[in-house]
Short mmCIF file of C-alpha atoms in Angstrom, two decimals:
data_model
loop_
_atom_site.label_atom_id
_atom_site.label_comp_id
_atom_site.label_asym_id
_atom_site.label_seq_id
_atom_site.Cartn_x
_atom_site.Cartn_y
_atom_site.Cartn_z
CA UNK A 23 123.74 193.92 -19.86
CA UNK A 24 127.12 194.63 -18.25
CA UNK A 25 126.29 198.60 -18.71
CA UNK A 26 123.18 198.07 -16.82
CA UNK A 27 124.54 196.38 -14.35
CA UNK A 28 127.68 199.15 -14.13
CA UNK A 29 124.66 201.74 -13.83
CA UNK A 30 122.71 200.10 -11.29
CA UNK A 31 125.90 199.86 -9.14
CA UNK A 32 127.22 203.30 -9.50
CA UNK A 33 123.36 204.33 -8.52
CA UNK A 34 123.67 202.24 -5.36
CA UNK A 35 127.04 203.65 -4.44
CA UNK A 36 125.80 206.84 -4.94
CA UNK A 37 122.73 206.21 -2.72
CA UNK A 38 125.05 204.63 0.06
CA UNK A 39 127.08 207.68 0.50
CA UNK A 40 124.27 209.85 0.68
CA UNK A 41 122.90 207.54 3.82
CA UNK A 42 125.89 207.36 5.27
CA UNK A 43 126.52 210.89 5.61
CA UNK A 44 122.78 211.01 6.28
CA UNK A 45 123.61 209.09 9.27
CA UNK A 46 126.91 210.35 10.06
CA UNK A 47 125.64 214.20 10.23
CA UNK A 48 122.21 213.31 12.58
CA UNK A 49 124.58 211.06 14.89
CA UNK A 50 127.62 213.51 15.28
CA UNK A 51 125.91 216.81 16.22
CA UNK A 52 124.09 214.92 18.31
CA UNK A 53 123.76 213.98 22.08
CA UNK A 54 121.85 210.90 23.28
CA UNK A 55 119.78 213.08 25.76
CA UNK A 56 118.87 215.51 23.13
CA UNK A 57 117.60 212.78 20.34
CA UNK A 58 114.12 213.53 20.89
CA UNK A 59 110.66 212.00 18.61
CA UNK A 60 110.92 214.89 16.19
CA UNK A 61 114.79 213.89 16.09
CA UNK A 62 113.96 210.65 15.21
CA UNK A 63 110.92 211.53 12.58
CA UNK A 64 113.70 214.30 10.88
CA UNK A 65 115.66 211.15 10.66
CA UNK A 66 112.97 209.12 9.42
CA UNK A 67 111.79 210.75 6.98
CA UNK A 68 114.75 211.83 5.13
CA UNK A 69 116.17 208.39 5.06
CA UNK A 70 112.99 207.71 3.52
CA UNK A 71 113.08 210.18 0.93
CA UNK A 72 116.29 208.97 -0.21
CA UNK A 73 114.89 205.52 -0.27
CA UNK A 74 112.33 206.86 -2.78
CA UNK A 75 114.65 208.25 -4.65
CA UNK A 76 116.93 205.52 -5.08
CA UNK A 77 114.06 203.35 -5.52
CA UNK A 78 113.30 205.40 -8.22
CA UNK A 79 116.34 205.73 -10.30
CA UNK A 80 116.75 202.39 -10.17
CA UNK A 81 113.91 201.10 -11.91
CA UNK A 82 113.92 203.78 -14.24
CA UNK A 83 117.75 202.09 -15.40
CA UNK A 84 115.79 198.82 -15.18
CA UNK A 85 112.57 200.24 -17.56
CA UNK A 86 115.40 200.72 -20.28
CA UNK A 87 113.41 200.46 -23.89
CA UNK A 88 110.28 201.65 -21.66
CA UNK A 89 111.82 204.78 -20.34
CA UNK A 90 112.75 205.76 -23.40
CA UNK A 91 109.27 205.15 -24.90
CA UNK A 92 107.80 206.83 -21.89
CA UNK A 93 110.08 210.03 -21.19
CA UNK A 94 107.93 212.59 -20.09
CA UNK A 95 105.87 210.42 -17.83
CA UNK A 96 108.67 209.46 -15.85
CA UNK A 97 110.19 212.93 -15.88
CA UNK A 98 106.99 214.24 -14.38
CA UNK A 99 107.86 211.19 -11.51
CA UNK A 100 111.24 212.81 -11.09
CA UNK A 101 109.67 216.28 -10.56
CA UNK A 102 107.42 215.00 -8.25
CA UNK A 103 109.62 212.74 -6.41
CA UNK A 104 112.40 216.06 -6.31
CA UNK A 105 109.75 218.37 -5.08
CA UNK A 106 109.48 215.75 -2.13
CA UNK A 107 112.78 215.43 -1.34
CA UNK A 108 113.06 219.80 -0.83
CA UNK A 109 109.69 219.72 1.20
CA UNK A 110 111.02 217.55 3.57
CA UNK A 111 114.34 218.88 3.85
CA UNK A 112 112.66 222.67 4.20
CA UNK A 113 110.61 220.89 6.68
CA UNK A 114 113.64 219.52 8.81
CA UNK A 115 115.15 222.94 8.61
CA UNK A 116 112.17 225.61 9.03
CA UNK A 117 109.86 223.44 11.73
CA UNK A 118 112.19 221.96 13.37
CA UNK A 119 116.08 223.36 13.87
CA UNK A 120 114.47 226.82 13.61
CA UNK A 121 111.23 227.07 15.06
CA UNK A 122 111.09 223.36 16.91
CA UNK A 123 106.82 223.15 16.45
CA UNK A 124 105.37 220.37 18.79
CA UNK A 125 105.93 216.62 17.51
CA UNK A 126 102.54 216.24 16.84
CA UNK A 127 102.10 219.36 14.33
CA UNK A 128 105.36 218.41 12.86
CA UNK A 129 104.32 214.63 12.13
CA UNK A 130 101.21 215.85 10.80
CA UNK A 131 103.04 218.26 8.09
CA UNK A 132 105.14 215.19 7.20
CA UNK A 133 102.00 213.07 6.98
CA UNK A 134 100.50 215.37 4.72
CA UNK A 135 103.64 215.94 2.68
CA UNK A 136 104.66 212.56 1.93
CA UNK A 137 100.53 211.78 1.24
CA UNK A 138 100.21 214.31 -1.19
CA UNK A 139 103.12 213.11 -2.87
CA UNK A 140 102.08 209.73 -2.97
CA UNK A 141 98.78 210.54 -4.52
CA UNK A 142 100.35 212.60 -7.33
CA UNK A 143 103.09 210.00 -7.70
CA UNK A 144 99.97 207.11 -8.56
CA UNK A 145 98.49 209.38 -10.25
CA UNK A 146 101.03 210.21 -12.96
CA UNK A 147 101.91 206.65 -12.50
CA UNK A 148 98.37 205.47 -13.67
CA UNK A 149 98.41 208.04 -16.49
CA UNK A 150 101.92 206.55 -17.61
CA UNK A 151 99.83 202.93 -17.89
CA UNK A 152 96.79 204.45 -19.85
CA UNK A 153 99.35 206.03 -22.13
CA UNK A 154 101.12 202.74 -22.59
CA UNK A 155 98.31 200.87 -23.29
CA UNK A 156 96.95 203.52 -25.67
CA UNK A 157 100.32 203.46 -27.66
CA UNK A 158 100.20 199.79 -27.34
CA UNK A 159 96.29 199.16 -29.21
CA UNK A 160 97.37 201.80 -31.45
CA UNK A 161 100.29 199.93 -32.80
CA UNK A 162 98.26 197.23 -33.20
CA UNK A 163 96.12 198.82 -35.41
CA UNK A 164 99.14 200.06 -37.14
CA UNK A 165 100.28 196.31 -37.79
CA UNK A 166 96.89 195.26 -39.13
CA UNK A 167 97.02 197.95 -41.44
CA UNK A 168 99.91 197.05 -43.09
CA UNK A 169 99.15 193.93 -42.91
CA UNK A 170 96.49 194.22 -45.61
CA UNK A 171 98.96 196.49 -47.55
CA UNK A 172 101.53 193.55 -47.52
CA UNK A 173 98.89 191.31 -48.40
CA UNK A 174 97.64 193.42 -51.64
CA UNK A 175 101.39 194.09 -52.44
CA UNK A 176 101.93 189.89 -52.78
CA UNK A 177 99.09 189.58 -55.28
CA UNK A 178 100.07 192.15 -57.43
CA UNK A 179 103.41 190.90 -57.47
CA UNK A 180 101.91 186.91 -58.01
CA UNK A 181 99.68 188.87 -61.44
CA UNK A 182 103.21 190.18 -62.84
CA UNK A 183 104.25 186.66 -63.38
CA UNK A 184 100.77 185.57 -65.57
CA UNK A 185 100.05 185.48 -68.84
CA UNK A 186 96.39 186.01 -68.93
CA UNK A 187 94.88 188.32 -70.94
CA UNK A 188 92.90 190.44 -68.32
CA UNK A 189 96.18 190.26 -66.00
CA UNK A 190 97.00 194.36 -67.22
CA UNK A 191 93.61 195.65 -66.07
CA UNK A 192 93.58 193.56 -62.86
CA UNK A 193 97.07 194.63 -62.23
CA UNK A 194 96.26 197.95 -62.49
CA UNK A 195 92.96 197.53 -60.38
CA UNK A 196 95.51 196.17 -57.73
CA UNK A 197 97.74 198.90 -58.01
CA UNK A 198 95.12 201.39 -57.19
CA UNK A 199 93.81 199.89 -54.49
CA UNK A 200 97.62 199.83 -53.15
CA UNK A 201 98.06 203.49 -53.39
CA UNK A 202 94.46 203.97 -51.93
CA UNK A 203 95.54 201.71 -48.71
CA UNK A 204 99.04 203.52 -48.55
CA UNK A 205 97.17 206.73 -48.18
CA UNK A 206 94.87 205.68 -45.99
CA UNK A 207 94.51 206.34 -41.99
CA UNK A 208 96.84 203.86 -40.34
CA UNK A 209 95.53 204.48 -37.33
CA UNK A 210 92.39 202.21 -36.99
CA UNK A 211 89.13 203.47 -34.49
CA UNK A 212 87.44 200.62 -32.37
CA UNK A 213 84.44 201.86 -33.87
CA UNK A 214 85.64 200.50 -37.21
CA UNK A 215 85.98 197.28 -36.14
CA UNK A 216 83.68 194.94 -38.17
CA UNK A 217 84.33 197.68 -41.29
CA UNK A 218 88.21 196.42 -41.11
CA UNK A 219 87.17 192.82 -39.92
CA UNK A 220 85.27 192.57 -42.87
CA UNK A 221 88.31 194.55 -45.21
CA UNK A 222 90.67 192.20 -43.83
CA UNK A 223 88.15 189.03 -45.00
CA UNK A 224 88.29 190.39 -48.78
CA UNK A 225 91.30 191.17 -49.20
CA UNK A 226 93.01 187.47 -48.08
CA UNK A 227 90.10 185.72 -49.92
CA UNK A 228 91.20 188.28 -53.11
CA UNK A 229 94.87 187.15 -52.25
CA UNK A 230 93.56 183.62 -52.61
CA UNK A 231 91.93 184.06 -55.23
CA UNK A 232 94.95 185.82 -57.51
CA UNK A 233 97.03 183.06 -56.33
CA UNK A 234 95.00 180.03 -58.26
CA UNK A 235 93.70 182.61 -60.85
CA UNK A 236 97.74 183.08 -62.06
CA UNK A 237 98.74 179.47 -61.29
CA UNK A 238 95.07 178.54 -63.73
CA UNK A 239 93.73 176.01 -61.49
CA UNK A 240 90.14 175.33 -61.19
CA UNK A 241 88.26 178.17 -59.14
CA UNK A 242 85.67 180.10 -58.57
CA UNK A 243 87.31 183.72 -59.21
CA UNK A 244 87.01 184.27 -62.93
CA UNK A 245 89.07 187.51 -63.93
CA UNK A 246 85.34 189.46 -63.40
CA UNK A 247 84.55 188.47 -59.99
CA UNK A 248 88.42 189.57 -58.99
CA UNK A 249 87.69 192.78 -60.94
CA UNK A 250 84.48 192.91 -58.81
CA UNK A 251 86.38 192.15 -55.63
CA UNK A 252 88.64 194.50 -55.92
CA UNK A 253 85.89 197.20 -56.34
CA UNK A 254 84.09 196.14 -53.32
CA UNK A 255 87.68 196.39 -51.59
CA UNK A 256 88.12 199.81 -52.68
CA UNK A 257 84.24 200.89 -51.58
CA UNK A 258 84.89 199.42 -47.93
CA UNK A 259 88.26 201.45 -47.92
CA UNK A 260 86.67 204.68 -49.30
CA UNK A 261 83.78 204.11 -46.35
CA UNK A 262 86.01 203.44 -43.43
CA UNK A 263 88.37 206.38 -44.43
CA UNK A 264 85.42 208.91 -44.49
CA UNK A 265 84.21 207.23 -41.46
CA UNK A 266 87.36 208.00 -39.68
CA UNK A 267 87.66 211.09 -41.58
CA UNK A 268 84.08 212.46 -39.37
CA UNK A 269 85.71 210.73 -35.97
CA UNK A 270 88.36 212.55 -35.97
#
């Protein structure tokens, strides 16, 4: 927290000089008689390119976790934001101290530059958000995948603790369907959703099931139905994997 705040003030220093010899060089090589509209636009818009810029840097120290996640999005900000800041300086210096074009053209060509710029700038912005949110759902589907790895992983470790005579082949049956899940796509496809819905609904009601089955209390998963359980697990694994094999 303190380093942020150290950044954020070193970036408003920074900023501060730059408008104050901003302001320093349009005021002292100038006279009052000779501070014209296109005097005052130069002005204008280079304070507010600064402003941009400032504005940007600043939230980017403020994204933190987020700009790391996000680096070449807000790079491609920077460029565009850097590109701005030389167009309107090239402006100041080729339309107006050299060739002095009517206010009107020379508003217009600032218009125009600072629009395009904008429209990039939400652009890229709006891609950064899709990304985001991609990268977001996807990690979701991440978690649910392990999820149901975690889950299989607890019941085999509840079967090493029984006695039961069938607890080697079920164990083994578990096993395999652990090593089938670890290899699996953890990436999940919205089109897949009832297939993993439906995963997710066998393999807690198989974790329930392994739970009373070691512990012997009364219920309805004999050592067969688990055994069949477990095969219908593995069948809706092997479908959904060759179903996200053809989507991709």
């Amino acid at each position: 927290m303190r380093q942020l705040t150290s950044y954020k003030g070193i970036t408003t220093t920074i900023f501060a000089i730059i408008l104050i010899v901003t302001l320093s060089l349009f005021f002292s090589f100038s006279e009052t008689d000779t501070r014209d509209a296109s005097w005052w636009l130069s002005l204008g818009v280079l304070v507010l390119a600064e402003v941009i810029s400032y504005g940007f840097v600043f939230h980017m120290i403020e994204s933190g976790h987020e700009f790391k996640a996000s680096v070449p999005a807000y790079m491609s900000l920077a460029a565009v934001i850097t590109i701005y800041d030389a167009a309107v300086l090239l402006h100041i210096v080729l339309f107006w101290l050299i060739f002095d074009i009517p206010f009107k053209i020379y508003l217009f060509i600032h218009i125009l530059t600072l629009a395009a710029m904008l429209i990039v700038g939400l652009l890229l912005g709006m891609a950064k958000i899709f990304i985001r949110s991609q990268e977001a759902d996807e990690q979701i589907r991440i978690q649910s995948m392990k999820q149901l790895y975690i889950i299989l992983h607890g019941a085999r470790m509840e079967l090493d603790s029984c006695q039961h005579a069938d607890r080697d082949t079920l164990r083994e049956l578990l096993s395999s369907l652990e090593e089938q899940l670890k290899y699996s796509d953890p990436i999940s496809h919205p089109a897949l959703v009832l297939e993993e819905a439906e995963l997710m609904e066998k393999v807690r009601q198989l974790d329930s099931g392994v739970r009373s089955f070691v512990r012997e209390r009364p219920t309805l998963h004999s050592s067969d139905e688990l055994r069949q359980l477990m095969l219908d697990i593995a069948k809706i694994l092997r479908l959904r994997n060759e179903r996200m094999t053809v989507m991709k």
